[in-house]
């Protein structure tokens, strides 16, 4: 069973393009996380959100709790945005936060 | 700001050898996690510790043991390494007392078992 589904799995874009990565989930959540992983690198948190929309620079994350869906948008994409983007949902329970992860979207931005 | 520190970053083992991956966090988090990451699969939970003194199995615990030494440290041990344990391992921590607990990762440990 996949609690978190991401699409697309792979994405290639020209520099400057607007990019959207989608995430759907099936569990009840306390928060949804967008993570970034550069090739051979560690994993960093981009956003944590439980409702509405958040914006950091050229990155925007939205969530629709009723539809159990989130999107990550990158405006004016740049080659340095090339990375794997991972959607994760946090489910709060008696033993603290449990996290479920999508398999990631591999983004390549071509100059 | 150290955040989550894990060692070693790289390790090559022969089948049957043992090793311990070390993880420490300096954010006073209650919850700590060990995940493995394999190509084409999402991060899979090996073990977690909701608080000091407690540990629980995750999705793929077979072949691993853990120790929550204190609030800062959470180690992962492979007693008898197998080629199927070749993977990238990530330690993570989160604040359990907040529903909106942000997740922090270490840099990863790349393990190859020959």
Short mmCIF file of N, CA and C in Angstrom, two decimals, chain A residues 9 29-31 33 35 37 40-46 48-50 86 88 90 92 94-104, chain B residues 31 33 35 37 40-45 48-50 56 88 90 94-108 110:
data_model
loop_
_atom_site.label_atom_id
_atom_site.label_comp_id
_atom_site.label_asym_id
_atom_site.label_seq_id
_atom_site.Cartn_x
_atom_site.Cartn_y
_atom_site.Cartn_z
N UNK A 9 7.04 11.11 -11.77
CA UNK A 9 8.24 10.51 -11.18
C UNK A 9 9.49 11.22 -11.66
N UNK A 29 -3.59 13.29 8.42
CA UNK A 29 -2.28 13.86 8.66
C UNK A 29 -2.34 14.99 9.68
N UNK A 30 -1.20 15.20 10.31
CA UNK A 30 -1.04 16.41 11.12
C UNK A 30 -0.34 17.48 10.32
N UNK A 31 0.53 17.09 9.40
CA UNK A 31 1.23 18.05 8.56
C UNK A 31 1.78 17.36 7.32
N UNK A 33 4.88 17.56 4.42
CA UNK A 33 6.24 18.10 4.27
C UNK A 33 6.71 17.95 2.83
N UNK A 35 10.31 17.90 0.87
CA UNK A 35 11.73 17.75 1.13
C UNK A 35 12.49 17.82 -0.18
N UNK A 37 16.26 16.74 -2.06
CA UNK A 37 17.50 15.96 -1.96
C UNK A 37 18.29 16.13 -3.24
N UNK A 40 23.38 12.63 -4.42
CA UNK A 40 24.43 12.27 -3.47
C UNK A 40 24.40 13.05 -2.18
N UNK A 41 23.35 13.82 -1.98
CA UNK A 41 23.31 14.70 -0.82
C UNK A 41 22.31 14.31 0.23
N UNK A 42 22.27 15.12 1.25
CA UNK A 42 21.33 14.90 2.33
C UNK A 42 19.93 15.38 1.96
N UNK A 43 19.04 15.28 2.90
CA UNK A 43 17.64 15.64 2.70
C UNK A 43 17.34 16.86 3.57
N UNK A 44 16.78 17.89 2.95
CA UNK A 44 16.46 19.10 3.71
C UNK A 44 14.97 19.38 3.58
N UNK A 45 14.43 19.96 4.60
CA UNK A 45 13.02 20.30 4.62
C UNK A 45 12.80 21.65 3.93
N UNK A 46 11.88 21.67 2.96
CA UNK A 46 11.53 22.93 2.29
C UNK A 46 10.31 23.58 2.94
N UNK A 48 6.74 22.77 5.66
CA UNK A 48 5.84 21.97 6.47
C UNK A 48 4.54 22.75 6.53
N UNK A 49 3.44 22.13 6.11
CA UNK A 49 2.18 22.87 6.12
C UNK A 49 1.02 21.95 6.45
N UNK A 50 0.02 22.54 7.08
CA UNK A 50 -1.16 21.78 7.44
C UNK A 50 -2.41 22.37 6.79
N UNK A 86 10.67 15.27 -2.46
CA UNK A 86 9.97 14.20 -1.77
C UNK A 86 8.82 14.80 -0.96
N UNK A 88 6.14 14.11 2.01
CA UNK A 88 5.98 13.26 3.19
C UNK A 88 4.81 13.77 4.02
N UNK A 90 3.03 13.61 7.87
CA UNK A 90 3.23 13.28 9.27
C UNK A 90 1.88 12.96 9.89
N UNK A 92 0.15 12.17 13.47
CA UNK A 92 0.37 12.27 14.91
C UNK A 92 -0.40 11.17 15.63
N UNK A 94 -0.16 8.20 19.32
CA UNK A 94 0.26 8.02 20.72
C UNK A 94 1.77 7.91 20.87
N UNK A 95 2.42 7.47 19.81
CA UNK A 95 3.88 7.31 19.89
C UNK A 95 4.59 8.43 19.16
N UNK A 96 3.95 9.58 19.06
CA UNK A 96 4.59 10.71 18.41
C UNK A 96 4.28 10.78 16.93
N UNK A 97 5.13 11.47 16.21
CA UNK A 97 4.91 11.64 14.77
C UNK A 97 5.42 10.44 13.99
N UNK A 98 4.58 9.88 13.14
CA UNK A 98 5.02 8.90 12.16
C UNK A 98 4.96 9.56 10.79
N UNK A 99 5.93 9.23 9.96
CA UNK A 99 6.03 9.86 8.65
C UNK A 99 5.93 8.82 7.54
N UNK A 100 5.22 9.20 6.49
CA UNK A 100 5.10 8.37 5.30
C UNK A 100 5.63 9.17 4.12
N UNK A 101 6.39 8.51 3.26
CA UNK A 101 7.11 9.21 2.20
C UNK A 101 6.68 8.76 0.82
N UNK A 102 6.60 9.71 -0.11
CA UNK A 102 6.48 9.36 -1.51
C UNK A 102 7.83 8.91 -2.04
N UNK A 103 7.83 8.38 -3.26
CA UNK A 103 9.07 7.87 -3.84
C UNK A 103 9.90 8.98 -4.48
N UNK A 104 9.36 10.18 -4.51
CA UNK A 104 10.14 11.31 -5.00
C UNK A 104 9.91 11.62 -6.47
N UNK B 31 11.73 12.55 19.45
CA UNK B 31 11.61 11.45 18.49
C UNK B 31 12.81 11.39 17.57
N UNK B 33 14.61 8.68 14.38
CA UNK B 33 14.24 7.67 13.40
C UNK B 33 15.46 7.19 12.63
N UNK B 35 15.98 5.49 8.82
CA UNK B 35 15.37 5.10 7.56
C UNK B 35 16.44 4.54 6.64
N UNK B 37 17.08 4.20 2.35
CA UNK B 37 16.62 4.70 1.07
C UNK B 37 17.23 3.86 -0.04
N UNK B 40 14.15 3.77 -6.35
CA UNK B 40 12.77 3.46 -6.74
C UNK B 40 11.82 3.28 -5.58
N UNK B 41 12.33 3.39 -4.36
CA UNK B 41 11.47 3.22 -3.19
C UNK B 41 11.55 4.46 -2.33
N UNK B 42 10.51 4.75 -1.64
CA UNK B 42 10.55 5.87 -0.72
C UNK B 42 11.37 5.50 0.50
N UNK B 43 11.59 6.45 1.34
CA UNK B 43 12.27 6.19 2.60
C UNK B 43 11.45 5.19 3.41
N UNK B 44 12.11 4.18 3.91
CA UNK B 44 11.43 3.15 4.70
C UNK B 44 11.97 3.16 6.12
N UNK B 45 11.05 3.11 7.06
CA UNK B 45 11.40 3.20 8.46
C UNK B 45 11.93 1.86 8.97
N UNK B 48 12.29 3.35 15.21
CA UNK B 48 12.17 4.70 15.72
C UNK B 48 12.14 4.68 17.24
N UNK B 49 12.36 5.87 17.78
CA UNK B 49 12.34 6.04 19.23
C UNK B 49 11.53 7.29 19.52
N UNK B 50 10.37 7.10 20.13
CA UNK B 50 9.49 8.24 20.40
C UNK B 50 10.02 9.09 21.55
N UNK B 56 10.92 1.26 18.93
CA UNK B 56 9.90 0.44 18.29
C UNK B 56 10.30 0.11 16.87
N UNK B 88 21.41 3.45 1.45
CA UNK B 88 21.77 4.69 2.09
C UNK B 88 20.88 4.83 3.32
N UNK B 90 19.52 6.99 6.62
CA UNK B 90 19.33 8.33 7.14
C UNK B 90 18.79 8.27 8.56
N UNK B 94 12.60 14.59 15.19
CA UNK B 94 11.43 15.45 15.15
C UNK B 94 10.97 15.70 16.57
N UNK B 95 10.29 16.81 16.76
CA UNK B 95 9.78 17.13 18.08
C UNK B 95 8.42 16.46 18.24
N UNK B 96 8.32 15.48 19.13
CA UNK B 96 7.10 14.69 19.24
C UNK B 96 5.98 15.43 19.94
N UNK B 97 6.30 16.41 20.74
CA UNK B 97 5.26 17.06 21.52
C UNK B 97 4.52 18.12 20.74
N UNK B 98 4.94 18.37 19.52
CA UNK B 98 4.21 19.32 18.69
C UNK B 98 3.57 18.57 17.54
N UNK B 99 2.31 18.80 17.27
CA UNK B 99 1.66 18.11 16.17
C UNK B 99 2.32 18.47 14.85
N UNK B 100 2.81 19.67 14.74
CA UNK B 100 3.45 20.10 13.49
C UNK B 100 4.95 19.96 13.63
N UNK B 101 5.42 18.74 13.89
CA UNK B 101 6.84 18.53 14.12
C UNK B 101 7.62 18.48 12.83
N UNK B 102 8.52 19.45 12.66
CA UNK B 102 9.36 19.45 11.48
C UNK B 102 10.36 18.30 11.57
N UNK B 103 10.74 17.78 10.42
CA UNK B 103 11.62 16.62 10.35
C UNK B 103 12.99 17.07 9.89
N UNK B 104 14.01 16.69 10.64
CA UNK B 104 15.40 17.05 10.32
C UNK B 104 16.19 15.77 10.05
N UNK B 105 16.97 15.79 8.97
CA UNK B 105 17.74 14.62 8.56
C UNK B 105 19.24 14.83 8.73
N UNK B 106 19.93 13.72 8.97
CA UNK B 106 21.37 13.73 8.86
C UNK B 106 21.78 13.67 7.40
N UNK B 107 23.10 13.69 7.14
CA UNK B 107 23.61 13.73 5.78
C UNK B 107 23.54 12.38 5.07
N UNK B 108 23.28 11.33 5.80
CA UNK B 108 23.19 10.01 5.19
C UNK B 108 24.48 9.21 5.34
N UNK B 110 26.26 5.93 3.44
CA UNK B 110 26.17 5.01 2.30
C UNK B 110 26.90 3.73 2.66
#
